[in-house]
mmCIF file with all atom_site columns, C-alpha atoms in Angstrom:
data_model
loop_
_atom_site.group_PDB
_atom_site.id
_atom_site.type_symbol
_atom_site.label_atom_id
_atom_site.label_alt_id
_atom_site.label_comp_id
_atom_site.label_asym_id
_atom_site.label_entity_id
_atom_site.label_seq_id
_atom_site.pdbx_PDB_ins_code
_atom_site.Cartn_x
_atom_site.Cartn_y
_atom_site.Cartn_z
_atom_site.occupancy
_atom_site.B_iso_or_equiv
_atom_site.pdbx_formal_charge
_atom_site.auth_seq_id
_atom_site.auth_comp_id
_atom_site.auth_asym_id
_atom_site.auth_atom_id
_atom_site.pdbx_PDB_model_num
ATOM 1   C CA . ALA A 1 1   ? -17.373 6.609   1.133   1.00 0.00 ? 486  ALA A CA 1
ATOM 2   C CA . GLN A 1 2   ? -13.858 7.798   0.506   1.00 0.00 ? 487  GLN A CA 1
ATOM 3   C CA . SER A 1 3   ? -12.195 6.746   -2.711  1.00 0.00 ? 488  SER A CA 1
ATOM 4   C CA . VAL A 1 4   ? -9.117  7.365   -4.786  1.00 0.00 ? 489  VAL A CA 1
ATOM 5   C CA . ALA A 1 5   ? -8.925  7.313   -8.579  1.00 0.00 ? 490  ALA A CA 1
ATOM 6   C CA . GLN A 1 6   ? -5.873  6.950   -10.762 1.00 0.00 ? 491  GLN A CA 1
ATOM 7   C CA . PRO A 1 7   ? -7.287  7.489   -14.250 1.00 0.00 ? 492  PRO A CA 1
ATOM 8   C CA . GLU A 1 8   ? -4.276  6.176   -16.177 1.00 0.00 ? 493  GLU A CA 1
ATOM 9   C CA . ASP A 1 9   ? -3.266  2.527   -16.020 1.00 0.00 ? 494  ASP A CA 1
ATOM 10  C CA . GLN A 1 10  ? 0.033   3.329   -17.715 1.00 0.00 ? 495  GLN A CA 1
ATOM 11  C CA . VAL A 1 11  ? 2.112   6.427   -18.376 1.00 0.00 ? 496  VAL A CA 1
ATOM 12  C CA . ASN A 1 12  ? 4.964   6.379   -20.889 1.00 0.00 ? 497  ASN A CA 1
ATOM 13  C CA . VAL A 1 13  ? 7.646   9.075   -20.833 1.00 0.00 ? 498  VAL A CA 1
ATOM 14  C CA . ALA A 1 14  ? 11.019  9.526   -22.486 1.00 0.00 ? 499  ALA A CA 1
ATOM 15  C CA . GLU A 1 15  ? 14.020  9.805   -20.206 1.00 0.00 ? 500  GLU A CA 1
ATOM 16  C CA . GLY A 1 16  ? 14.797  13.432  -19.378 1.00 0.00 ? 501  GLY A CA 1
ATOM 17  C CA . ASN A 1 17  ? 11.237  14.617  -19.948 1.00 0.00 ? 502  ASN A CA 1
ATOM 18  C CA . PRO A 1 18  ? 8.929   15.741  -17.155 1.00 0.00 ? 503  PRO A CA 1
ATOM 19  C CA . LEU A 1 19  ? 6.427   13.230  -15.859 1.00 0.00 ? 504  LEU A CA 1
ATOM 20  C CA . THR A 1 20  ? 3.035   13.459  -14.206 1.00 0.00 ? 505  THR A CA 1
ATOM 21  C CA . VAL A 1 21  ? 1.037   10.664  -12.612 1.00 0.00 ? 506  VAL A CA 1
ATOM 22  C CA . LYS A 1 22  ? -2.519  11.703  -11.877 1.00 0.00 ? 507  LYS A CA 1
ATOM 23  C CA . CYS A 1 23  ? -4.596  11.117  -8.757  1.00 0.00 ? 508  CYS A CA 1
ATOM 24  C CA . THR A 1 24  ? -7.999  12.416  -7.707  1.00 0.00 ? 509  THR A CA 1
ATOM 25  C CA . TYR A 1 25  ? -9.841  11.699  -4.517  1.00 0.00 ? 510  TYR A CA 1
ATOM 26  C CA . SER A 1 26  ? -13.339 11.820  -3.111  1.00 0.00 ? 511  SER A CA 1
ATOM 27  C CA . VAL A 1 27  ? -13.684 12.264  0.642   1.00 0.00 ? 512  VAL A CA 1
ATOM 28  C CA . SER A 1 28  ? -15.736 14.232  3.102   1.00 0.00 ? 513  SER A CA 1
ATOM 29  C CA . GLY A 1 29  ? -13.399 16.180  5.310   1.00 0.00 ? 514  GLY A CA 1
ATOM 30  C CA . ASN A 1 30  ? -9.735  17.057  5.130   1.00 0.00 ? 515  ASN A CA 1
ATOM 31  C CA . PRO A 1 31  ? -7.721  14.192  3.723   1.00 0.00 ? 516  PRO A CA 1
ATOM 32  C CA . TYR A 1 32  ? -4.186  13.063  4.243   1.00 0.00 ? 517  TYR A CA 1
ATOM 33  C CA . LEU A 1 33  ? -2.732  12.020  0.890   1.00 0.00 ? 518  LEU A CA 1
ATOM 34  C CA . PHE A 1 34  ? 0.131   9.694   0.083   1.00 0.00 ? 519  PHE A CA 1
ATOM 35  C CA . TRP A 1 35  ? 2.176   8.404   -2.811  1.00 0.00 ? 520  TRP A CA 1
ATOM 36  C CA . TYR A 1 36  ? 3.833   5.002   -2.654  1.00 0.00 ? 521  TYR A CA 1
ATOM 37  C CA . VAL A 1 37  ? 6.020   3.283   -5.262  1.00 0.00 ? 522  VAL A CA 1
ATOM 38  C CA . GLN A 1 38  ? 6.380   -0.437  -5.920  1.00 0.00 ? 523  GLN A CA 1
ATOM 39  C CA . TYR A 1 39  ? 9.409   -1.804  -7.734  1.00 0.00 ? 524  TYR A CA 1
ATOM 40  C CA . PRO A 1 40  ? 9.311   -5.349  -9.185  1.00 0.00 ? 525  PRO A CA 1
ATOM 41  C CA . ASN A 1 41  ? 9.269   -8.058  -6.513  1.00 0.00 ? 526  ASN A CA 1
ATOM 42  C CA . ARG A 1 42  ? 9.308   -5.473  -3.745  1.00 0.00 ? 527  ARG A CA 1
ATOM 43  C CA . GLY A 1 43  ? 6.832   -4.115  -1.251  1.00 0.00 ? 528  GLY A CA 1
ATOM 44  C CA . LEU A 1 44  ? 5.480   -0.593  -1.439  1.00 0.00 ? 529  LEU A CA 1
ATOM 45  C CA . GLN A 1 45  ? 7.830   2.204   -0.473  1.00 0.00 ? 530  GLN A CA 1
ATOM 46  C CA . PHE A 1 46  ? 6.715   5.572   0.847   1.00 0.00 ? 531  PHE A CA 1
ATOM 47  C CA . LEU A 1 47  ? 7.456   8.539   -1.449  1.00 0.00 ? 532  LEU A CA 1
ATOM 48  C CA . LEU A 1 48  ? 5.699   11.525  0.085   1.00 0.00 ? 533  LEU A CA 1
ATOM 49  C CA . LYS A 1 49  ? 2.586   12.701  1.870   1.00 0.00 ? 534  LYS A CA 1
ATOM 50  C CA . TYR A 1 50  ? 0.441   15.768  2.287   1.00 0.00 ? 535  TYR A CA 1
ATOM 51  C CA . ILE A 1 51  ? -0.718  16.581  5.805   1.00 0.00 ? 536  ILE A CA 1
ATOM 52  C CA . THR A 1 52  ? -1.415  20.300  5.853   1.00 0.00 ? 537  THR A CA 1
ATOM 53  C CA . GLY A 1 53  ? 0.160   23.607  4.894   1.00 0.00 ? 538  GLY A CA 1
ATOM 54  C CA . ASP A 1 54  ? 2.143   24.103  1.692   1.00 0.00 ? 539  ASP A CA 1
ATOM 55  C CA . ASN A 1 55  ? 0.318   22.551  -1.249  1.00 0.00 ? 540  ASN A CA 1
ATOM 56  C CA . LEU A 1 56  ? 3.581   21.477  -2.894  1.00 0.00 ? 541  LEU A CA 1
ATOM 57  C CA . VAL A 1 57  ? 5.090   18.478  -1.171  1.00 0.00 ? 542  VAL A CA 1
ATOM 58  C CA . LYS A 1 58  ? 8.599   17.248  -1.915  1.00 0.00 ? 543  LYS A CA 1
ATOM 59  C CA . GLY A 1 59  ? 9.550   13.637  -1.469  1.00 0.00 ? 544  GLY A CA 1
ATOM 60  C CA . SER A 1 60  ? 12.130  10.987  -2.206  1.00 0.00 ? 545  SER A CA 1
ATOM 61  C CA . TYR A 1 61  ? 14.065  10.531  -5.478  1.00 0.00 ? 546  TYR A CA 1
ATOM 62  C CA . GLY A 1 62  ? 13.232  14.045  -6.722  1.00 0.00 ? 547  GLY A CA 1
ATOM 63  C CA . PHE A 1 63  ? 9.476   13.519  -6.801  1.00 0.00 ? 548  PHE A CA 1
ATOM 64  C CA . GLU A 1 64  ? 6.964   16.129  -5.725  1.00 0.00 ? 549  GLU A CA 1
ATOM 65  C CA . ALA A 1 65  ? 3.189   16.336  -5.592  1.00 0.00 ? 550  ALA A CA 1
ATOM 66  C CA . GLU A 1 66  ? 0.750   19.204  -5.621  1.00 0.00 ? 551  GLU A CA 1
ATOM 67  C CA . PHE A 1 67  ? -2.345  19.183  -3.478  1.00 0.00 ? 552  PHE A CA 1
ATOM 68  C CA . ASN A 1 68  ? -5.262  20.977  -5.154  1.00 0.00 ? 553  ASN A CA 1
ATOM 69  C CA . LYS A 1 69  ? -8.292  21.154  -2.913  1.00 0.00 ? 554  LYS A CA 1
ATOM 70  C CA . SER A 1 70  ? -10.638 22.725  -5.462  1.00 0.00 ? 555  SER A CA 1
ATOM 71  C CA . GLN A 1 71  ? -9.887  20.015  -8.022  1.00 0.00 ? 556  GLN A CA 1
ATOM 72  C CA . THR A 1 72  ? -9.553  17.285  -5.367  1.00 0.00 ? 557  THR A CA 1
ATOM 73  C CA . SER A 1 73  ? -6.290  16.184  -6.956  1.00 0.00 ? 558  SER A CA 1
ATOM 74  C CA . PHE A 1 74  ? -2.843  15.159  -5.782  1.00 0.00 ? 559  PHE A CA 1
ATOM 75  C CA . HIS A 1 75  ? -0.754  14.637  -8.917  1.00 0.00 ? 560  HIS A CA 1
ATOM 76  C CA . LEU A 1 76  ? 2.765   13.244  -8.687  1.00 0.00 ? 561  LEU A CA 1
ATOM 77  C CA . LYS A 1 77  ? 5.437   15.033  -10.699 1.00 0.00 ? 562  LYS A CA 1
ATOM 78  C CA . LYS A 1 78  ? 9.112   14.964  -11.521 1.00 0.00 ? 563  LYS A CA 1
ATOM 79  C CA . PRO A 1 79  ? 10.927  17.514  -13.705 1.00 0.00 ? 564  PRO A CA 1
ATOM 80  C CA . SER A 1 80  ? 13.234  15.026  -15.429 1.00 0.00 ? 565  SER A CA 1
ATOM 81  C CA . ALA A 1 81  ? 12.430  11.312  -15.606 1.00 0.00 ? 566  ALA A CA 1
ATOM 82  C CA . LEU A 1 82  ? 14.989  8.553   -15.162 1.00 0.00 ? 567  LEU A CA 1
ATOM 83  C CA . VAL A 1 83  ? 14.774  5.003   -16.491 1.00 0.00 ? 568  VAL A CA 1
ATOM 84  C CA . SER A 1 84  ? 15.078  3.865   -12.875 1.00 0.00 ? 569  SER A CA 1
ATOM 85  C CA . ASP A 1 85  ? 11.770  5.634   -12.103 1.00 0.00 ? 570  ASP A CA 1
ATOM 86  C CA . SER A 1 86  ? 9.946   2.872   -13.978 1.00 0.00 ? 571  SER A CA 1
ATOM 87  C CA . ALA A 1 87  ? 7.668   1.228   -11.422 1.00 0.00 ? 572  ALA A CA 1
ATOM 88  C CA . LEU A 1 88  ? 4.080   0.966   -10.206 1.00 0.00 ? 573  LEU A CA 1
ATOM 89  C CA . TYR A 1 89  ? 2.829   4.056   -8.373  1.00 0.00 ? 574  TYR A CA 1
ATOM 90  C CA . PHE A 1 90  ? -0.034  4.159   -5.895  1.00 0.00 ? 575  PHE A CA 1
ATOM 91  C CA . CYS A 1 91  ? -1.936  7.159   -4.605  1.00 0.00 ? 576  CYS A CA 1
ATOM 92  C CA . ALA A 1 92  ? -3.678  6.743   -1.253  1.00 0.00 ? 577  ALA A CA 1
ATOM 93  C CA . VAL A 1 93  ? -5.920  8.686   1.114   1.00 0.00 ? 578  VAL A CA 1
ATOM 94  C CA . SER A 1 94  ? -6.581  8.555   4.839   1.00 0.00 ? 579  SER A CA 1
ATOM 95  C CA . LEU A 1 95  ? -8.978  10.471  7.043   1.00 0.00 ? 580  LEU A CA 1
ATOM 96  C CA . SER A 1 96  ? -9.392  10.073  10.754  1.00 0.00 ? 581  SER A CA 1
ATOM 97  C CA . THR A 1 97  ? -7.945  6.602   11.238  1.00 0.00 ? 582  THR A CA 1
ATOM 98  C CA . PRO A 1 98  ? -4.710  4.929   10.141  1.00 0.00 ? 583  PRO A CA 1
ATOM 99  C CA . LYS A 1 99  ? -6.600  2.929   7.552   1.00 0.00 ? 584  LYS A CA 1
ATOM 100 C CA . ILE A 1 100 ? -5.448  3.917   4.069   1.00 0.00 ? 585  ILE A CA 1
ATOM 101 C CA . ILE A 1 101 ? -7.481  3.612   0.888   1.00 0.00 ? 586  ILE A CA 1
ATOM 102 C CA . PHE A 1 102 ? -5.305  2.934   -2.153  1.00 0.00 ? 587  PHE A CA 1
ATOM 103 C CA . GLY A 1 103 ? -5.904  3.739   -5.792  1.00 0.00 ? 588  GLY A CA 1
ATOM 104 C CA . SER A 1 104 ? -5.618  1.062   -8.440  1.00 0.00 ? 589  SER A CA 1
ATOM 105 C CA . GLY A 1 105 ? -2.081  2.006   -9.398  1.00 0.00 ? 590  GLY A CA 1
ATOM 106 C CA . THR A 1 106 ? -0.371  3.544   -12.444 1.00 0.00 ? 591  THR A CA 1
ATOM 107 C CA . ARG A 1 107 ? 2.478   1.822   -14.196 1.00 0.00 ? 592  ARG A CA 1
ATOM 108 C CA . LEU A 1 108 ? 5.157   4.339   -15.156 1.00 0.00 ? 593  LEU A CA 1
ATOM 109 C CA . SER A 1 109 ? 7.455   3.349   -18.002 1.00 0.00 ? 594  SER A CA 1
ATOM 110 C CA . ILE A 1 110 ? 10.469  5.507   -18.828 1.00 0.00 ? 595  ILE A CA 1
ATOM 111 C CA . ARG A 1 111 ? 12.117  4.771   -22.181 1.00 0.00 ? 596  ARG A CA 1
ATOM 112 C CA . PRO A 1 112 ? 15.816  5.572   -22.729 1.00 0.00 ? 597  PRO A CA 1
ATOM 113 C CA . ASP B 2 1   ? 12.225  -3.295  3.670   1.00 0.00 ? 1267 ASP B CA 1
ATOM 114 C CA . ALA B 2 2   ? 14.251  -5.675  5.804   1.00 0.00 ? 1268 ALA B CA 1
ATOM 115 C CA . ASP B 2 3   ? 12.482  -4.217  8.846   1.00 0.00 ? 1269 ASP B CA 1
ATOM 116 C CA . VAL B 2 4   ? 9.302   -6.019  7.785   1.00 0.00 ? 1270 VAL B CA 1
ATOM 117 C CA . THR B 2 5   ? 9.681   -9.619  6.675   1.00 0.00 ? 1271 THR B CA 1
ATOM 118 C CA . GLN B 2 6   ? 7.160   -12.051 5.293   1.00 0.00 ? 1272 GLN B CA 1
ATOM 119 C CA . THR B 2 7   ? 7.293   -15.835 4.977   1.00 0.00 ? 1273 THR B CA 1
ATOM 120 C CA . PRO B 2 8   ? 6.921   -17.590 2.668   1.00 0.00 ? 1274 PRO B CA 1
ATOM 121 C CA . ARG B 2 9   ? 7.653   -15.368 -0.303  1.00 0.00 ? 1275 ARG B CA 1
ATOM 122 C CA . ASN B 2 10  ? 5.885   -17.704 -2.688  1.00 0.00 ? 1276 ASN B CA 1
ATOM 123 C CA . ARG B 2 11  ? 3.330   -20.416 -2.019  1.00 0.00 ? 1277 ARG B CA 1
ATOM 124 C CA . ILE B 2 12  ? 1.319   -22.784 -4.176  1.00 0.00 ? 1278 ILE B CA 1
ATOM 125 C CA . THR B 2 13  ? -1.546  -24.621 -2.515  1.00 0.00 ? 1279 THR B CA 1
ATOM 126 C CA . LYS B 2 14  ? -4.666  -26.528 -3.440  1.00 0.00 ? 1280 LYS B CA 1
ATOM 127 C CA . THR B 2 15  ? -8.296  -25.617 -2.962  1.00 0.00 ? 1281 THR B CA 1
ATOM 128 C CA . GLY B 2 16  ? -9.502  -26.482 0.531   1.00 0.00 ? 1282 GLY B CA 1
ATOM 129 C CA . LYS B 2 17  ? -6.101  -26.430 2.201   1.00 0.00 ? 1283 LYS B CA 1
ATOM 130 C CA . ARG B 2 18  ? -5.375  -24.319 5.244   1.00 0.00 ? 1284 ARG B CA 1
ATOM 131 C CA . ILE B 2 19  ? -2.362  -22.061 4.967   1.00 0.00 ? 1285 ILE B CA 1
ATOM 132 C CA . MET B 2 20  ? -0.707  -19.415 7.102   1.00 0.00 ? 1286 MET B CA 1
ATOM 133 C CA . LEU B 2 21  ? 1.263   -16.391 6.002   1.00 0.00 ? 1287 LEU B CA 1
ATOM 134 C CA . GLU B 2 22  ? 3.567   -14.870 8.561   1.00 0.00 ? 1288 GLU B CA 1
ATOM 135 C CA . CYS B 2 23  ? 4.808   -11.345 9.136   1.00 0.00 ? 1289 CYS B CA 1
ATOM 136 C CA . SER B 2 24  ? 7.490   -10.104 11.498  1.00 0.00 ? 1290 SER B CA 1
ATOM 137 C CA . GLN B 2 25  ? 8.737   -6.592  12.116  1.00 0.00 ? 1291 GLN B CA 1
ATOM 138 C CA . THR B 2 26  ? 11.665  -5.041  13.925  1.00 0.00 ? 1292 THR B CA 1
ATOM 139 C CA . LYS B 2 27  ? 10.438  -1.453  13.711  1.00 0.00 ? 1293 LYS B CA 1
ATOM 140 C CA . GLY B 2 28  ? 8.847   -1.567  17.159  1.00 0.00 ? 1294 GLY B CA 1
ATOM 141 C CA . HIS B 2 29  ? 5.482   -0.485  15.765  1.00 0.00 ? 1295 HIS B CA 1
ATOM 142 C CA . ASP B 2 30  ? 2.227   -1.282  17.507  1.00 0.00 ? 1296 ASP B CA 1
ATOM 143 C CA . ARG B 2 31  ? 0.081   -1.208  14.385  1.00 0.00 ? 1297 ARG B CA 1
ATOM 144 C CA . MET B 2 32  ? 0.107   -3.944  11.767  1.00 0.00 ? 1298 MET B CA 1
ATOM 145 C CA . TYR B 2 33  ? -1.942  -4.565  8.637   1.00 0.00 ? 1299 TYR B CA 1
ATOM 146 C CA . TRP B 2 34  ? -2.635  -7.243  6.046   1.00 0.00 ? 1300 TRP B CA 1
ATOM 147 C CA . TYR B 2 35  ? -3.484  -6.279  2.464   1.00 0.00 ? 1301 TYR B CA 1
ATOM 148 C CA . ARG B 2 36  ? -4.031  -8.168  -0.745  1.00 0.00 ? 1302 ARG B CA 1
ATOM 149 C CA . GLN B 2 37  ? -3.079  -6.801  -4.133  1.00 0.00 ? 1303 GLN B CA 1
ATOM 150 C CA . ASP B 2 38  ? -4.896  -7.761  -7.305  1.00 0.00 ? 1304 ASP B CA 1
ATOM 151 C CA . PRO B 2 39  ? -4.111  -6.350  -10.756 1.00 0.00 ? 1305 PRO B CA 1
ATOM 152 C CA . GLY B 2 40  ? -6.165  -3.236  -11.443 1.00 0.00 ? 1306 GLY B CA 1
ATOM 153 C CA . LEU B 2 41  ? -7.590  -3.127  -7.933  1.00 0.00 ? 1307 LEU B CA 1
ATOM 154 C CA . GLY B 2 42  ? -4.736  -1.721  -5.924  1.00 0.00 ? 1308 GLY B CA 1
ATOM 155 C CA . LEU B 2 43  ? -4.362  -2.832  -2.328  1.00 0.00 ? 1309 LEU B CA 1
ATOM 156 C CA . ARG B 2 44  ? -7.339  -3.793  -0.203  1.00 0.00 ? 1310 ARG B CA 1
ATOM 157 C CA . LEU B 2 45  ? -7.256  -4.082  3.575   1.00 0.00 ? 1311 LEU B CA 1
ATOM 158 C CA . ILE B 2 46  ? -8.010  -7.528  5.012   1.00 0.00 ? 1312 ILE B CA 1
ATOM 159 C CA . TYR B 2 47  ? -7.342  -7.079  8.747   1.00 0.00 ? 1313 TYR B CA 1
ATOM 160 C CA . TYR B 2 48  ? -5.532  -4.627  10.973  1.00 0.00 ? 1314 TYR B CA 1
ATOM 161 C CA . SER B 2 49  ? -4.315  -4.633  14.556  1.00 0.00 ? 1315 SER B CA 1
ATOM 162 C CA . PHE B 2 50  ? -3.537  -1.590  16.666  1.00 0.00 ? 1316 PHE B CA 1
ATOM 163 C CA . ASP B 2 51  ? -1.957  -3.636  19.447  1.00 0.00 ? 1317 ASP B CA 1
ATOM 164 C CA . VAL B 2 52  ? -1.722  -7.237  20.580  1.00 0.00 ? 1318 VAL B CA 1
ATOM 165 C CA . LYS B 2 53  ? -5.246  -7.250  22.034  1.00 0.00 ? 1319 LYS B CA 1
ATOM 166 C CA . ASP B 2 54  ? -6.900  -5.220  19.293  1.00 0.00 ? 1320 ASP B CA 1
ATOM 167 C CA . ILE B 2 55  ? -7.810  -6.828  15.964  1.00 0.00 ? 1321 ILE B CA 1
ATOM 168 C CA . ASN B 2 56  ? -10.196 -5.387  13.422  1.00 0.00 ? 1322 ASN B CA 1
ATOM 169 C CA . LYS B 2 57  ? -11.711 -6.487  10.144  1.00 0.00 ? 1323 LYS B CA 1
ATOM 170 C CA . GLY B 2 58  ? -10.904 -4.606  6.998   1.00 0.00 ? 1324 GLY B CA 1
ATOM 171 C CA . GLU B 2 59  ? -12.961 -4.342  3.834   1.00 0.00 ? 1325 GLU B CA 1
ATOM 172 C CA . ILE B 2 60  ? -12.408 -7.928  2.634   1.00 0.00 ? 1326 ILE B CA 1
ATOM 173 C CA . SER B 2 61  ? -12.022 -10.142 5.714   1.00 0.00 ? 1327 SER B CA 1
ATOM 174 C CA . ASP B 2 62  ? -14.318 -12.997 4.636   1.00 0.00 ? 1328 ASP B CA 1
ATOM 175 C CA . GLY B 2 63  ? -12.387 -16.248 4.274   1.00 0.00 ? 1329 GLY B CA 1
ATOM 176 C CA . TYR B 2 64  ? -9.432  -14.953 6.303   1.00 0.00 ? 1330 TYR B CA 1
ATOM 177 C CA . SER B 2 65  ? -8.436  -14.915 9.961   1.00 0.00 ? 1331 SER B CA 1
ATOM 178 C CA . VAL B 2 66  ? -5.486  -13.384 11.779  1.00 0.00 ? 1332 VAL B CA 1
ATOM 179 C CA . SER B 2 67  ? -3.456  -13.845 14.930  1.00 0.00 ? 1333 SER B CA 1
ATOM 180 C CA . ARG B 2 68  ? -1.325  -11.254 16.675  1.00 0.00 ? 1334 ARG B CA 1
ATOM 181 C CA . GLN B 2 69  ? 1.105   -13.413 18.617  1.00 0.00 ? 1335 GLN B CA 1
ATOM 182 C CA . ALA B 2 70  ? 3.262   -10.551 19.828  1.00 0.00 ? 1336 ALA B CA 1
ATOM 183 C CA . GLN B 2 71  ? 3.908   -6.920  19.044  1.00 0.00 ? 1337 GLN B CA 1
ATOM 184 C CA . ALA B 2 72  ? 6.310   -8.006  16.327  1.00 0.00 ? 1338 ALA B CA 1
ATOM 185 C CA . LYS B 2 73  ? 4.279   -10.826 14.742  1.00 0.00 ? 1339 LYS B CA 1
ATOM 186 C CA . PHE B 2 74  ? 1.019   -10.829 12.811  1.00 0.00 ? 1340 PHE B CA 1
ATOM 187 C CA . SER B 2 75  ? -0.133  -13.925 10.918  1.00 0.00 ? 1341 SER B CA 1
ATOM 188 C CA . LEU B 2 76  ? -2.797  -14.286 8.253   1.00 0.00 ? 1342 LEU B CA 1
ATOM 189 C CA . SER B 2 77  ? -4.604  -17.602 7.774   1.00 0.00 ? 1343 SER B CA 1
ATOM 190 C CA . LEU B 2 78  ? -6.737  -18.908 4.970   1.00 0.00 ? 1344 LEU B CA 1
ATOM 191 C CA . GLU B 2 79  ? -8.839  -21.611 6.637   1.00 0.00 ? 1345 GLU B CA 1
ATOM 192 C CA . SER B 2 80  ? -9.922  -23.235 3.397   1.00 0.00 ? 1346 SER B CA 1
ATOM 193 C CA . ALA B 2 81  ? -8.190  -21.715 0.418   1.00 0.00 ? 1347 ALA B CA 1
ATOM 194 C CA . ILE B 2 82  ? -10.118 -21.033 -2.797  1.00 0.00 ? 1348 ILE B CA 1
ATOM 195 C CA . PRO B 2 83  ? -8.798  -20.008 -6.235  1.00 0.00 ? 1349 PRO B CA 1
ATOM 196 C CA . ASN B 2 84  ? -10.049 -16.403 -6.004  1.00 0.00 ? 1350 ASN B CA 1
ATOM 197 C CA . GLN B 2 85  ? -7.713  -15.925 -3.044  1.00 0.00 ? 1351 GLN B CA 1
ATOM 198 C CA . THR B 2 86  ? -4.841  -16.119 -5.507  1.00 0.00 ? 1352 THR B CA 1
ATOM 199 C CA . ALA B 2 87  ? -3.131  -12.757 -5.042  1.00 0.00 ? 1353 ALA B CA 1
ATOM 200 C CA . LEU B 2 88  ? -0.110  -10.911 -3.723  1.00 0.00 ? 1354 LEU B CA 1
ATOM 201 C CA . TYR B 2 89  ? -0.333  -10.395 0.037   1.00 0.00 ? 1355 TYR B CA 1
ATOM 202 C CA . PHE B 2 90  ? 1.411   -7.613  1.903   1.00 0.00 ? 1356 PHE B CA 1
ATOM 203 C CA . CYS B 2 91  ? 1.989   -6.995  5.566   1.00 0.00 ? 1357 CYS B CA 1
ATOM 204 C CA . ALA B 2 92  ? 2.570   -3.439  6.745   1.00 0.00 ? 1358 ALA B CA 1
ATOM 205 C CA . THR B 2 93  ? 3.284   -1.618  9.990   1.00 0.00 ? 1359 THR B CA 1
ATOM 206 C CA . SER B 2 94  ? 2.922   1.908   11.306  1.00 0.00 ? 1360 SER B CA 1
ATOM 207 C CA . ALA B 2 95  ? 3.708   3.751   14.483  1.00 0.00 ? 1361 ALA B CA 1
ATOM 208 C CA . GLU B 2 96  ? 0.982   4.745   16.889  1.00 0.00 ? 1362 GLU B CA 1
ATOM 209 C CA . GLY B 2 97  ? -0.175  8.205   15.969  1.00 0.00 ? 1363 GLY B CA 1
ATOM 210 C CA . PRO B 2 98  ? -2.497  10.205  13.727  1.00 0.00 ? 1364 PRO B CA 1
ATOM 211 C CA . ALA B 2 99  ? -3.924  9.055   10.451  1.00 0.00 ? 1365 ALA B CA 1
ATOM 212 C CA . TYR B 2 100 ? -0.993  10.450  8.481   1.00 0.00 ? 1366 TYR B CA 1
ATOM 213 C CA . GLU B 2 101 ? 1.522   8.006   9.923   1.00 0.00 ? 1367 GLU B CA 1
ATOM 214 C CA . THR B 2 102 ? 3.519   6.343   7.159   1.00 0.00 ? 1368 THR B CA 1
ATOM 215 C CA . GLN B 2 103 ? 3.025   2.628   6.591   1.00 0.00 ? 1369 GLN B CA 1
ATOM 216 C CA . TYR B 2 104 ? 6.027   0.360   5.988   1.00 0.00 ? 1370 TYR B CA 1
ATOM 217 C CA . PHE B 2 105 ? 5.525   -2.691  3.832   1.00 0.00 ? 1371 PHE B CA 1
ATOM 218 C CA . GLY B 2 106 ? 7.041   -6.128  3.678   1.00 0.00 ? 1372 GLY B CA 1
ATOM 219 C CA . PRO B 2 107 ? 8.202   -7.663  0.377   1.00 0.00 ? 1373 PRO B CA 1
ATOM 220 C CA . GLY B 2 108 ? 4.973   -9.597  -0.156  1.00 0.00 ? 1374 GLY B CA 1
ATOM 221 C CA . THR B 2 109 ? 3.876   -13.215 -0.437  1.00 0.00 ? 1375 THR B CA 1
ATOM 222 C CA . ARG B 2 110 ? 2.715   -14.436 -3.816  1.00 0.00 ? 1376 ARG B CA 1
ATOM 223 C CA . LEU B 2 111 ? -0.026  -17.049 -3.301  1.00 0.00 ? 1377 LEU B CA 1
ATOM 224 C CA . LEU B 2 112 ? -1.431  -19.333 -5.969  1.00 0.00 ? 1378 LEU B CA 1
ATOM 225 C CA . VAL B 2 113 ? -4.453  -21.465 -5.122  1.00 0.00 ? 1379 VAL B CA 1
ATOM 226 C CA . LEU B 2 114 ? -5.067  -24.272 -7.601  1.00 0.00 ? 1380 LEU B CA 1
#
């Protein structure tokens, strides 16, 4: 069965520092990978996705993610964190159907 | 997103009551989904519909039913609510296409079952 793991419940970073939110997956086949962000009292918003090709995917708000097939990872990164990046981040995977399997979420907290 | 709306936004009900959560979308998408979100568990798929005549169970459909009244409307019902159905419920839509189509989410309905 396909699954997604986000090993950190919370990540704390100082404003201006680089941030990484980790995601690993377990699937048989070639996955499509997503990152979504949830701000307080809002629905999930799409950030970026990996389909095929270049392993480095750029998305909204300066975020990027690197697909690593050998390590089955899709970590979310940003070179310089902003306080406004504080939110709940979800990694997700899809295979051959539009059904998406979500990770448990990582709360990102950026301190001024 | 305003393109996907959910009503009500908050609901308190009692055990055994029947309730309906409604979702409407103006994105023109054929595919619609219902998820529930629980702390530490992420989002889990309850039901999904690829068009008006196509409805499918997700991983946690027990205790829930759905109705796809039109392309733009997809309702979730709890026939007899129980406390462990207390959660945040999200509706989502996506265009017809491959498995990497982006999903667009509504703002959520927070449900408390007493």
